[in-house]
PDB file of C-alpha atoms in Angstrom:
ATOM      1  CA  MET H  10     119.026 118.453  97.862  1.00  0.00           C
ATOM      2  CA  ASN H  11     121.244 115.385  97.891  1.00  0.00           C
ATOM      3  CA  ILE H  12     119.082 112.734  99.541  1.00  0.00           C
ATOM      4  CA  VAL H  13     120.153 109.276 100.671  1.00  0.00           C
ATOM      5  CA  LEU H  14     117.091 107.022 100.589  1.00  0.00           C
ATOM      6  CA  ALA H  15     117.506 103.764 102.501  1.00  0.00           C
ATOM      7  CA  GLY H  16     114.916 101.196 101.469  1.00  0.00           C
ATOM      8  CA  ALA H  17     114.402 102.747  98.045  1.00  0.00           C
ATOM      9  CA  SER H  18     113.104  99.574  96.383  1.00  0.00           C
ATOM     10  CA  GLY H  19     110.133  99.046  98.710  1.00  0.00           C
ATOM     11  CA  PHE H  20     106.589 100.221  98.097  1.00  0.00           C
ATOM     12  CA  ILE H  21     106.955 103.584  99.847  1.00  0.00           C
ATOM     13  CA  GLY H  22     110.554 103.952  98.717  1.00  0.00           C
ATOM     14  CA  ARG H  23     109.722 103.581  95.026  1.00  0.00           C
ATOM     15  CA  HIS H  24     106.955 106.176  95.105  1.00  0.00           C
ATOM     16  CA  LEU H  25     109.025 108.536  97.236  1.00  0.00           C
ATOM     17  CA  SER H  26     112.092 108.231  95.025  1.00  0.00           C
ATOM     18  CA  ALA H  27     110.085 109.010  91.881  1.00  0.00           C
ATOM     19  CA  ALA H  28     108.474 112.058  93.493  1.00  0.00           C
ATOM     20  CA  LEU H  29     111.761 113.411  94.874  1.00  0.00           C
ATOM     21  CA  LEU H  30     113.456 113.048  91.489  1.00  0.00           C
ATOM     22  CA  ALA H  31     110.511 114.750  89.783  1.00  0.00           C
ATOM     23  CA  ALA H  32     110.875 117.633  92.248  1.00  0.00           C
ATOM     24  CA  GLY H  33     114.507 118.122  91.230  1.00  0.00           C
ATOM     25  CA  HIS H  34     116.274 116.445  94.138  1.00  0.00           C
ATOM     26  CA  ARG H  35     119.205 114.073  93.670  1.00  0.00           C
ATOM     27  CA  VAL H  36     118.452 110.678  95.175  1.00  0.00           C
ATOM     28  CA  GLN H  37     120.992 108.055  96.140  1.00  0.00           C
ATOM     29  CA  PRO H  38     118.960 104.843  96.495  1.00  0.00           C
ATOM     30  CA  LEU H  39     120.127 102.169  98.919  1.00  0.00           C
ATOM     31  CA  SER H  40     118.592  98.692  98.747  1.00  0.00           C
ATOM     32  CA  ARG H  41     119.502  95.201  97.664  1.00  0.00           C
ATOM     33  CA  ARG H  42     118.015  95.977  94.255  1.00  0.00           C
ATOM     34  CA  HIS H  43     120.443  98.884  94.010  1.00  0.00           C
ATOM     35  CA  GLY H  44     123.424  96.807  95.112  1.00  0.00           C
ATOM     36  CA  THR H  45     123.448  97.458  98.875  1.00  0.00           C
ATOM     37  CA  ASP H  46     122.286  94.912 101.440  1.00  0.00           C
ATOM     38  CA  VAL H  47     121.127  96.843 104.510  1.00  0.00           C
ATOM     39  CA  ASN H  48     121.527  93.635 106.525  1.00  0.00           C
ATOM     40  CA  GLN H  49     125.270  94.158 106.215  1.00  0.00           C
ATOM     41  CA  LEU H  50     125.243  97.767 107.447  1.00  0.00           C
ATOM     42  CA  GLN H  51     125.294  97.172 111.190  1.00  0.00           C
ATOM     43  CA  SER H  52     127.683  99.901 112.332  1.00  0.00           C
ATOM     44  CA  ALA H  53     128.167 103.605 111.649  1.00  0.00           C
ATOM     45  CA  GLN H  54     131.410 102.785 109.858  1.00  0.00           C
ATOM     46  CA  HIS H  55     129.502 100.604 107.408  1.00  0.00           C
ATOM     47  CA  TRP H  56     127.121 103.449 106.580  1.00  0.00           C
ATOM     48  CA  LEU H  57     129.594 106.327 106.322  1.00  0.00           C
ATOM     49  CA  PRO H  58     130.817 105.574 102.753  1.00  0.00           C
ATOM     50  CA  HIS H  59     127.220 105.870 101.549  1.00  0.00           C
ATOM     51  CA  LEU H  60     126.653 109.290 103.114  1.00  0.00           C
ATOM     52  CA  ALA H  61     129.264 111.392 101.328  1.00  0.00           C
ATOM     53  CA  SER H  62     127.802 114.750 100.178  1.00  0.00           C
ATOM     54  CA  ALA H  63     124.326 113.923 101.542  1.00  0.00           C
ATOM     55  CA  ASP H  64     122.130 116.782 102.785  1.00  0.00           C
ATOM     56  CA  VAL H  65     119.281 114.608 104.057  1.00  0.00           C
ATOM     57  CA  VAL H  66     118.875 110.953 104.987  1.00  0.00           C
ATOM     58  CA  ILE H  67     115.484 109.239 104.746  1.00  0.00           C
ATOM     59  CA  ASN H  68     115.021 105.735 106.141  1.00  0.00           C
ATOM     60  CA  VAL H  69     112.173 103.736 104.625  1.00  0.00           C
ATOM     61  CA  VAL H  70     113.571 100.268 105.364  1.00  0.00           C
ATOM     62  CA  GLY H  71     110.827  97.969 106.583  1.00  0.00           C
ATOM     63  CA  ILE H  72     109.420  94.461 106.350  1.00  0.00           C
ATOM     64  CA  ILE H  73     105.931  93.307 107.310  1.00  0.00           C
ATOM     65  CA  ALA H  74     107.031  89.795 108.265  1.00  0.00           C
ATOM     66  CA  GLU H  75     110.271  88.038 109.089  1.00  0.00           C
ATOM     67  CA  GLN H  76     111.788  85.628 106.575  1.00  0.00           C
ATOM     68  CA  PRO H  77     115.164  83.886 106.339  1.00  0.00           C
ATOM     69  CA  GLY H  78     117.763  86.651 106.147  1.00  0.00           C
ATOM     70  CA  GLN H  79     115.241  89.368 107.023  1.00  0.00           C
ATOM     71  CA  ARG H  80     114.737  90.008 110.732  1.00  0.00           C
ATOM     72  CA  PHE H  81     112.960  92.837 112.513  1.00  0.00           C
ATOM     73  CA  ALA H  82     115.831  93.372 114.944  1.00  0.00           C
ATOM     74  CA  THR H  83     118.333  93.737 112.112  1.00  0.00           C
ATOM     75  CA  LEU H  84     116.367  95.807 109.603  1.00  0.00           C
ATOM     76  CA  HIS H  85     114.149  97.847 111.908  1.00  0.00           C
ATOM     77  CA  THR H  86     116.523  98.477 114.812  1.00  0.00           C
ATOM     78  CA  GLN H  87     120.211  97.667 114.392  1.00  0.00           C
ATOM     79  CA  ALA H  88     120.773  98.972 110.849  1.00  0.00           C
ATOM     80  CA  PRO H  89     118.738 102.198 111.311  1.00  0.00           C
ATOM     81  CA  CYS H  90     120.384 102.980 114.653  1.00  0.00           C
ATOM     82  CA  ALA H  91     123.788 102.554 113.016  1.00  0.00           C
ATOM     83  CA  LEU H  92     122.627 104.829 110.173  1.00  0.00           C
ATOM     84  CA  PHE H  93     121.510 107.543 112.584  1.00  0.00           C
ATOM     85  CA  ASP H  94     124.829 107.336 114.456  1.00  0.00           C
ATOM     86  CA  ALA H  95     126.631 107.671 111.116  1.00  0.00           C
ATOM     87  CA  CYS H  96     124.629 110.810 110.342  1.00  0.00           C
ATOM     88  CA  VAL H  97     125.911 112.377 113.568  1.00  0.00           C
ATOM     89  CA  GLN H  98     129.490 111.464 112.676  1.00  0.00           C
ATOM     90  CA  ALA H  99     129.107 112.724 109.096  1.00  0.00           C
ATOM     91  CA  GLY H 100     127.517 116.007 110.161  1.00  0.00           C
ATOM     92  CA  ILE H 101     124.229 115.278 108.390  1.00  0.00           C
ATOM     93  CA  SER H 102     121.619 116.846 110.620  1.00  0.00           C
ATOM     94  CA  ARG H 103     118.371 116.232 108.732  1.00  0.00           C
ATOM     95  CA  VAL H 104     116.986 112.710 109.121  1.00  0.00           C
ATOM     96  CA  ILE H 105     113.477 111.471 108.354  1.00  0.00           C
ATOM     97  CA  GLN H 106     112.430 108.106 109.739  1.00  0.00           C
ATOM     98  CA  ILE H 107     109.412 106.344 108.230  1.00  0.00           C
ATOM     99  CA  SER H 108     108.111 104.324 111.149  1.00  0.00           C
ATOM    100  CA  ALA H 109     104.561 102.958 111.591  1.00  0.00           C
ATOM    101  CA  LEU H 110     101.346 103.846 113.359  1.00  0.00           C
ATOM    102  CA  GLY H 111     101.335 102.169 116.761  1.00  0.00           C
ATOM    103  CA  CYS H 112     105.053 102.619 117.401  1.00  0.00           C
ATOM    104  CA  ASP H 113     104.436 104.268 120.746  1.00  0.00           C
ATOM    105  CA  ASP H 114     103.954 103.266 124.370  1.00  0.00           C
ATOM    106  CA  SER H 115     101.164 100.881 123.289  1.00  0.00           C
ATOM    107  CA  ALA H 116     103.486  98.775 121.088  1.00  0.00           C
ATOM    108  CA  PHE H 117     103.527  95.049 121.878  1.00  0.00           C
ATOM    109  CA  THR H 118     104.454  93.110 118.716  1.00  0.00           C
ATOM    110  CA  PRO H 119     108.042  92.515 117.500  1.00  0.00           C
ATOM    111  CA  TYR H 120     107.197  94.555 114.391  1.00  0.00           C
ATOM    112  CA  HIS H 121     106.180  97.661 116.344  1.00  0.00           C
ATOM    113  CA  LEU H 122     108.741  97.262 119.122  1.00  0.00           C
ATOM    114  CA  SER H 123     111.646  96.946 116.680  1.00  0.00           C
ATOM    115  CA  LYS H 124     110.662 100.144 114.876  1.00  0.00           C
ATOM    116  CA  LEU H 125     109.979 101.934 118.151  1.00  0.00           C
ATOM    117  CA  ALA H 126     113.512 101.159 119.358  1.00  0.00           C
ATOM    118  CA  ALA H 127     114.962 102.906 116.295  1.00  0.00           C
ATOM    119  CA  ASP H 128     112.557 105.851 116.704  1.00  0.00           C
ATOM    120  CA  ARG H 129     113.652 106.344 120.303  1.00  0.00           C
ATOM    121  CA  HIS H 130     117.323 106.154 119.416  1.00  0.00           C
ATOM    122  CA  LEU H 131     116.866 108.766 116.690  1.00  0.00           C
ATOM    123  CA  ARG H 132     115.064 111.111 119.085  1.00  0.00           C
ATOM    124  CA  SER H 133     117.967 110.845 121.532  1.00  0.00           C
ATOM    125  CA  LEU H 134     120.529 112.145 119.030  1.00  0.00           C
ATOM    126  CA  PRO H 135     121.532 115.750 118.270  1.00  0.00           C
ATOM    127  CA  LEU H 136     119.824 115.711 114.873  1.00  0.00           C
ATOM    128  CA  ASP H 137     116.989 117.573 113.150  1.00  0.00           C
ATOM    129  CA  TRP H 138     114.874 114.434 113.178  1.00  0.00           C
ATOM    130  CA  LEU H 139     111.338 113.761 112.037  1.00  0.00           C
ATOM    131  CA  VAL H 140     109.443 110.519 112.646  1.00  0.00           C
ATOM    132  CA  LEU H 141     106.492 109.833 110.357  1.00  0.00           C
ATOM    133  CA  ARG H 142     104.186 106.989 111.425  1.00  0.00           C
ATOM    134  CA  PRO H 143     101.939 105.873 108.544  1.00  0.00           C
ATOM    135  CA  SER H 144      98.829 103.805 109.006  1.00  0.00           C
ATOM    136  CA  LEU H 145      97.840 101.235 106.362  1.00  0.00           C
ATOM    137  CA  VAL H 146      99.274 102.731 103.171  1.00  0.00           C
ATOM    138  CA  TYR H 147      97.407 101.943  99.974  1.00  0.00           C
ATOM    139  CA  GLY H 148      98.180 102.533  96.332  1.00  0.00           C
ATOM    140  CA  PRO H 149      99.674 100.576  93.414  1.00  0.00           C
ATOM    141  CA  GLY H 150     102.412  98.186  94.517  1.00  0.00           C
ATOM    142  CA  SER H 151     101.394  97.801  98.169  1.00  0.00           C
ATOM    143  CA  ALA H 152     101.800  94.188  99.310  1.00  0.00           C
ATOM    144  CA  SER H 153      99.391  94.655 102.212  1.00  0.00           C
ATOM    145  CA  SER H 154      96.772  96.272  99.970  1.00  0.00           C
ATOM    146  CA  ALA H 155      97.135  93.399  97.512  1.00  0.00           C
ATOM    147  CA  ALA H 156      96.542  90.867 100.297  1.00  0.00           C
ATOM    148  CA  PHE H 157      93.502  92.766 101.563  1.00  0.00           C
ATOM    149  CA  MET H 158      92.228  93.083  97.997  1.00  0.00           C
ATOM    150  CA  GLN H 159      92.320  89.299  97.658  1.00  0.00           C
ATOM    151  CA  LEU H 160      90.272  89.015 100.827  1.00  0.00           C
ATOM    152  CA  ALA H 161      87.842  91.681  99.594  1.00  0.00           C
ATOM    153  CA  ARG H 162      87.183  89.702  96.393  1.00  0.00           C
ATOM    154  CA  LEU H 163      85.532  86.849  98.310  1.00  0.00           C
ATOM    155  CA  PRO H 164      81.735  86.561  97.921  1.00  0.00           C
ATOM    156  CA  LEU H 165      81.501  86.358 101.731  1.00  0.00           C
ATOM    157  CA  LEU H 166      83.880  88.318 103.971  1.00  0.00           C
ATOM    158  CA  PRO H 167      84.983  86.285 107.031  1.00  0.00           C
ATOM    159  CA  LEU H 168      86.191  88.966 109.446  1.00  0.00           C
ATOM    160  CA  PRO H 169      87.185  89.021 113.128  1.00  0.00           C
ATOM    161  CA  ASN H 170      84.186  90.137 115.149  1.00  0.00           C
ATOM    162  CA  GLY H 171      82.522  91.192 111.914  1.00  0.00           C
ATOM    163  CA  GLY H 172      85.281  93.648 110.959  1.00  0.00           C
ATOM    164  CA  ARG H 173      84.345  96.311 113.505  1.00  0.00           C
ATOM    165  CA  GLN H 174      87.997  97.239 114.130  1.00  0.00           C
ATOM    166  CA  LEU H 175      88.954 100.818 113.260  1.00  0.00           C
ATOM    167  CA  VAL H 176      91.500 101.566 110.546  1.00  0.00           C
ATOM    168  CA  GLN H 177      92.654 104.870 109.033  1.00  0.00           C
ATOM    169  CA  PRO H 178      94.178 104.036 105.644  1.00  0.00           C
ATOM    170  CA  VAL H 179      96.339 106.696 104.044  1.00  0.00           C
ATOM    171  CA  HIS H 180      97.072 107.016 100.346  1.00  0.00           C
ATOM    172  CA  ILE H 181     100.692 106.777  99.255  1.00  0.00           C
ATOM    173  CA  SER H 182     100.486 110.327  97.858  1.00  0.00           C
ATOM    174  CA  ASP H 183      99.894 111.707 101.359  1.00  0.00           C
ATOM    175  CA  VAL H 184     102.936 109.849 102.696  1.00  0.00           C
ATOM    176  CA  VAL H 185     105.044 111.266  99.879  1.00  0.00           C
ATOM    177  CA  ALA H 186     103.566 114.751 100.328  1.00  0.00           C
ATOM    178  CA  ALA H 187     104.335 114.638 104.054  1.00  0.00           C
ATOM    179  CA  VAL H 188     108.006 114.004 103.306  1.00  0.00           C
ATOM    180  CA  GLN H 189     108.115 116.701 100.641  1.00  0.00           C
ATOM    181  CA  GLN H 190     106.465 119.284 102.889  1.00  0.00           C
ATOM    182  CA  ALA H 191     108.796 118.398 105.757  1.00  0.00           C
ATOM    183  CA  LEU H 192     111.802 118.943 103.490  1.00  0.00           C
ATOM    184  CA  ALA H 193     110.433 122.230 102.162  1.00  0.00           C
ATOM    185  CA  GLN H 194     109.483 123.593 105.582  1.00  0.00           C
ATOM    186  CA  GLY H 195     112.438 122.224 107.554  1.00  0.00           C
ATOM    187  CA  VAL H 196     110.082 120.469 109.972  1.00  0.00           C
ATOM    188  CA  ALA H 197     111.983 118.696 112.756  1.00  0.00           C
ATOM    189  CA  GLY H 198     111.633 117.409 116.301  1.00  0.00           C
ATOM    190  CA  GLN H 199     108.181 115.916 115.749  1.00  0.00           C
ATOM    191  CA  SER H 200     106.521 112.500 115.544  1.00  0.00           C
ATOM    192  CA  VAL H 201     103.530 112.691 113.196  1.00  0.00           C
ATOM    193  CA  ASP H 202     100.879 110.021 112.649  1.00  0.00           C
ATOM    194  CA  VAL H 203     100.255 109.785 108.899  1.00  0.00           C
ATOM    195  CA  VAL H 204      96.623 108.698 108.691  1.00  0.00           C
ATOM    196  CA  GLY H 205      93.435 109.219 106.751  1.00  0.00           C
ATOM    197  CA  PRO H 206      91.010 111.987 107.755  1.00  0.00           C
ATOM    198  CA  GLN H 207      88.696 109.722 109.726  1.00  0.00           C
ATOM    199  CA  PRO H 208      88.618 106.125 110.960  1.00  0.00           C
ATOM    200  CA  LEU H 209      86.390 103.540 109.324  1.00  0.00           C
ATOM    201  CA  SER H 210      85.664  99.945 110.143  1.00  0.00           C
ATOM    202  CA  PHE H 211      87.835  97.232 108.641  1.00  0.00           C
ATOM    203  CA  ALA H 212      84.703  95.834 107.000  1.00  0.00           C
ATOM    204  CA  ASP H 213      83.959  99.198 105.352  1.00  0.00           C
ATOM    205  CA  TRP H 214      87.578  99.373 104.182  1.00  0.00           C
ATOM    206  CA  LEU H 215      87.221  96.029 102.410  1.00  0.00           C
ATOM    207  CA  GLN H 216      83.910  97.123 100.899  1.00  0.00           C
ATOM    208  CA  THR H 217      85.707 100.199  99.526  1.00  0.00           C
ATOM    209  CA  MET H 218      88.238  97.856  97.955  1.00  0.00           C
ATOM    210  CA  ARG H 219      85.393  95.927  96.353  1.00  0.00           C
ATOM    211  CA  ALA H 220      84.017  99.177  94.944  1.00  0.00           C
ATOM    212  CA  ALA H 221      87.455  99.921  93.477  1.00  0.00           C
ATOM    213  CA  ARG H 222      87.155  96.656  91.535  1.00  0.00           C
ATOM    214  CA  GLY H 223      83.606  97.423  90.442  1.00  0.00           C
ATOM    215  CA  GLN H 224      82.091  94.856  92.800  1.00  0.00           C
ATOM    216  CA  ALA H 225      78.948  95.245  94.868  1.00  0.00           C
ATOM    217  CA  PRO H 226      79.172  95.072  98.682  1.00  0.00           C
ATOM    218  CA  ALA H 227      79.527  91.559 100.088  1.00  0.00           C
ATOM    219  CA  PRO H 228      77.897  90.101 103.192  1.00  0.00           C
ATOM    220  CA  VAL H 229      80.139  89.822 106.266  1.00  0.00           C
ATOM    221  CA  LEU H 230      80.564  86.715 108.397  1.00  0.00           C
ATOM    222  CA  ALA H 231      81.715  87.382 111.962  1.00  0.00           C
ATOM    223  CA  ILE H 232      84.546  85.012 112.936  1.00  0.00           C
ATOM    224  CA  PRO H 233      85.912  84.619 116.488  1.00  0.00           C
ATOM    225  CA  PRO H 234      89.440  86.107 116.595  1.00  0.00           C
ATOM    226  CA  ALA H 235      90.783  82.959 118.279  1.00  0.00           C
ATOM    227  CA  LEU H 236      89.732  80.870 115.288  1.00  0.00           C
ATOM    228  CA  LEU H 237      91.323  83.305 112.827  1.00  0.00           C
ATOM    229  CA  LEU H 238      94.554  83.312 114.815  1.00  0.00           C
ATOM    230  CA  ALA H 239      94.680  79.522 114.517  1.00  0.00           C
ATOM    231  CA  LEU H 240      94.064  79.704 110.768  1.00  0.00           C
ATOM    232  CA  LEU H 241      96.760  82.358 110.310  1.00  0.00           C
ATOM    233  CA  ARG H 242      99.367  80.110 111.874  1.00  0.00           C
ATOM    234  CA  VAL H 243      98.956  78.066 108.702  1.00  0.00           C
ATOM    235  CA  GLY H 244      98.202  80.946 106.337  1.00  0.00           C
ATOM    236  CA  ARG H 245     101.430  82.799 107.172  1.00  0.00           C
ATOM    237  CA  HIS H 246     103.330  80.122 105.226  1.00  0.00           C
ATOM    238  CA  LEU H 247     101.291  80.964 102.120  1.00  0.00           C
ATOM    239  CA  ASN H 248     101.444  84.768 102.328  1.00  0.00           C
ATOM    240  CA  PRO H 249     103.829  86.781 104.540  1.00  0.00           C
ATOM    241  CA  VAL H 250     101.100  89.345 105.242  1.00  0.00           C
ATOM    242  CA  LEU H 251      98.967  86.663 106.927  1.00  0.00           C
ATOM    243  CA  GLN H 252     100.780  86.822 110.240  1.00  0.00           C
ATOM    244  CA  PRO H 253      99.029  86.256 113.577  1.00  0.00           C
ATOM    245  CA  ASP H 254     100.706  89.416 114.894  1.00  0.00           C
ATOM    246  CA  ASN H 255      99.137  91.427 112.073  1.00  0.00           C
ATOM    247  CA  LEU H 256      95.711  90.295 113.253  1.00  0.00           C
ATOM    248  CA  ARG H 257      96.650  91.187 116.840  1.00  0.00           C
ATOM    249  CA  MET H 258      97.646  94.667 115.688  1.00  0.00           C
ATOM    250  CA  LEU H 259      94.342  95.017 113.841  1.00  0.00           C
ATOM    251  CA  LEU H 260      92.401  93.951 116.926  1.00  0.00           C
ATOM    252  CA  ALA H 261      94.277  96.558 119.002  1.00  0.00           C
ATOM    253  CA  SER H 262      93.906  99.355 116.438  1.00  0.00           C
ATOM    254  CA  ARG H 263      92.455 102.681 117.473  1.00  0.00           C
ATOM    255  CA  ALA H 264      91.728 106.076 115.968  1.00  0.00           C
ATOM    256  CA  ALA H 265      94.554 108.592 115.536  1.00  0.00           C
ATOM    257  CA  ASN H 266      94.399 112.376 115.273  1.00  0.00           C
ATOM    258  CA  PRO H 267      94.796 113.532 111.635  1.00  0.00           C
ATOM    259  CA  GLU H 268      95.286 117.208 112.537  1.00  0.00           C
ATOM    260  CA  PRO H 269      99.110 117.144 112.859  1.00  0.00           C
ATOM    261  CA  LEU H 270      99.324 115.638 109.367  1.00  0.00           C
ATOM    262  CA  ALA H 271      96.831 118.171 108.013  1.00  0.00           C
ATOM    263  CA  ARG H 272      98.988 121.001 109.408  1.00  0.00           C
ATOM    264  CA  LEU H 273     102.075 119.508 107.776  1.00  0.00           C
ATOM    265  CA  LEU H 274     100.333 119.031 104.412  1.00  0.00           C
ATOM    266  CA  GLY H 275      98.515 122.366 104.513  1.00  0.00           C
ATOM    267  CA  ARG H 276      95.297 120.493 103.687  1.00  0.00           C
ATOM    268  CA  PRO H 277      93.264 117.562 104.998  1.00  0.00           C
ATOM    269  CA  PRO H 278      94.581 114.116 104.090  1.00  0.00           C
ATOM    270  CA  LEU H 279      92.777 112.375 101.249  1.00  0.00           C
ATOM    271  CA  SER H 280      89.648 110.417 102.103  1.00  0.00           C
ATOM    272  CA  PRO H 281      89.694 106.732 101.080  1.00  0.00           C
ATOM    273  CA  SER H 282      88.223 106.518  97.611  1.00  0.00           C
ATOM    274  CA  PRO H 283      87.956 103.677  95.073  1.00  0.00           C
ATOM    275  CA  ARG H 284      89.513 105.916  92.414  1.00  0.00           C
ATOM    276  CA  LEU H 285      92.762 106.219  94.380  1.00  0.00           C
ATOM    277  CA  PHE H 286      93.573 102.520  94.692  1.00  0.00           C
ATOM    278  CA  PHE H 287      95.292 102.333  91.326  1.00  0.00           C
ATOM    279  CA  HIS H 288      96.819 105.830  91.295  1.00  0.00           C
ATOM    280  CA  ALA H 289     100.505 106.377  91.950  1.00  0.00           C
ATOM    281  CA  ALA H 290     101.706 109.057  94.345  1.00  0.00           C
ATOM    282  CA  THR H 291     101.914 111.917  91.865  1.00  0.00           C
ATOM    283  CA  GLN H 292      98.585 110.951  90.262  1.00  0.00           C
ATOM    284  CA  GLY H 293      96.878 110.667  93.647  1.00  0.00           C
ATOM    285  CA  GLU H 294      98.247 114.050  94.652  1.00  0.00           C
ATOM    286  CA  SER H 295      96.743 115.737  91.636  1.00  0.00           C
ATOM    287  CA  SER H 296      93.454 113.792  91.552  1.00  0.00           C
TER     288      SER H 296
END
């Protein structure tokens, strides 16, 4: 297939592009690294020249935090909505949107709400759409995993409420496999949570990261969330992942049903394992 991949230079985009090319597809990557600034593509007319001869459009554009020149409203809502409108005009029916877990009626942060707006617009259009909503995605090159790995290296883990929050990390190979299976099966008209097979506590997730580095488990120090929120207001200037809203999303996290993903993959999603942290998508798929 001829596939237009918007956001091809990001963590998910890089792994997905490599896997699609290895499978024999032709990929047209769109990102600033490839000479296209998605910030400038704010209408269907701006997108149309990039869609010539495309069979499928996949949108992986996403940022975890706003920075100068990178805004949620622009990159998560306005540009994708314009892209989806362009697909209608160009007669490209198959569109896959990589959204995020929590982009549903429970959304409350600008990150989730901006992605949810694009998801809803896509669902309203006469397209063969698919919305995939990954949880925390781990694997080589993940900025969020790198930030969590730095936290996990500490000899004492200071975590909100002792890290009892539930997370369902998913390996990058399962995200890639979900897209590949959707393309192969022609899956459309669904919103699928892309999550690990079972939830685990945030503290256990960090201990798994320590095991991946060959470190023994570390003691956990329970920190009041209000104190951590105050600290993150300073920390966000040092690392874009350290946003107060990211902590709020963690505190509001809940378990998701892995069965729809398992049906799409034809197998259960991979369980979090230390051996997968440094494996790329194709390696993780075959491990």
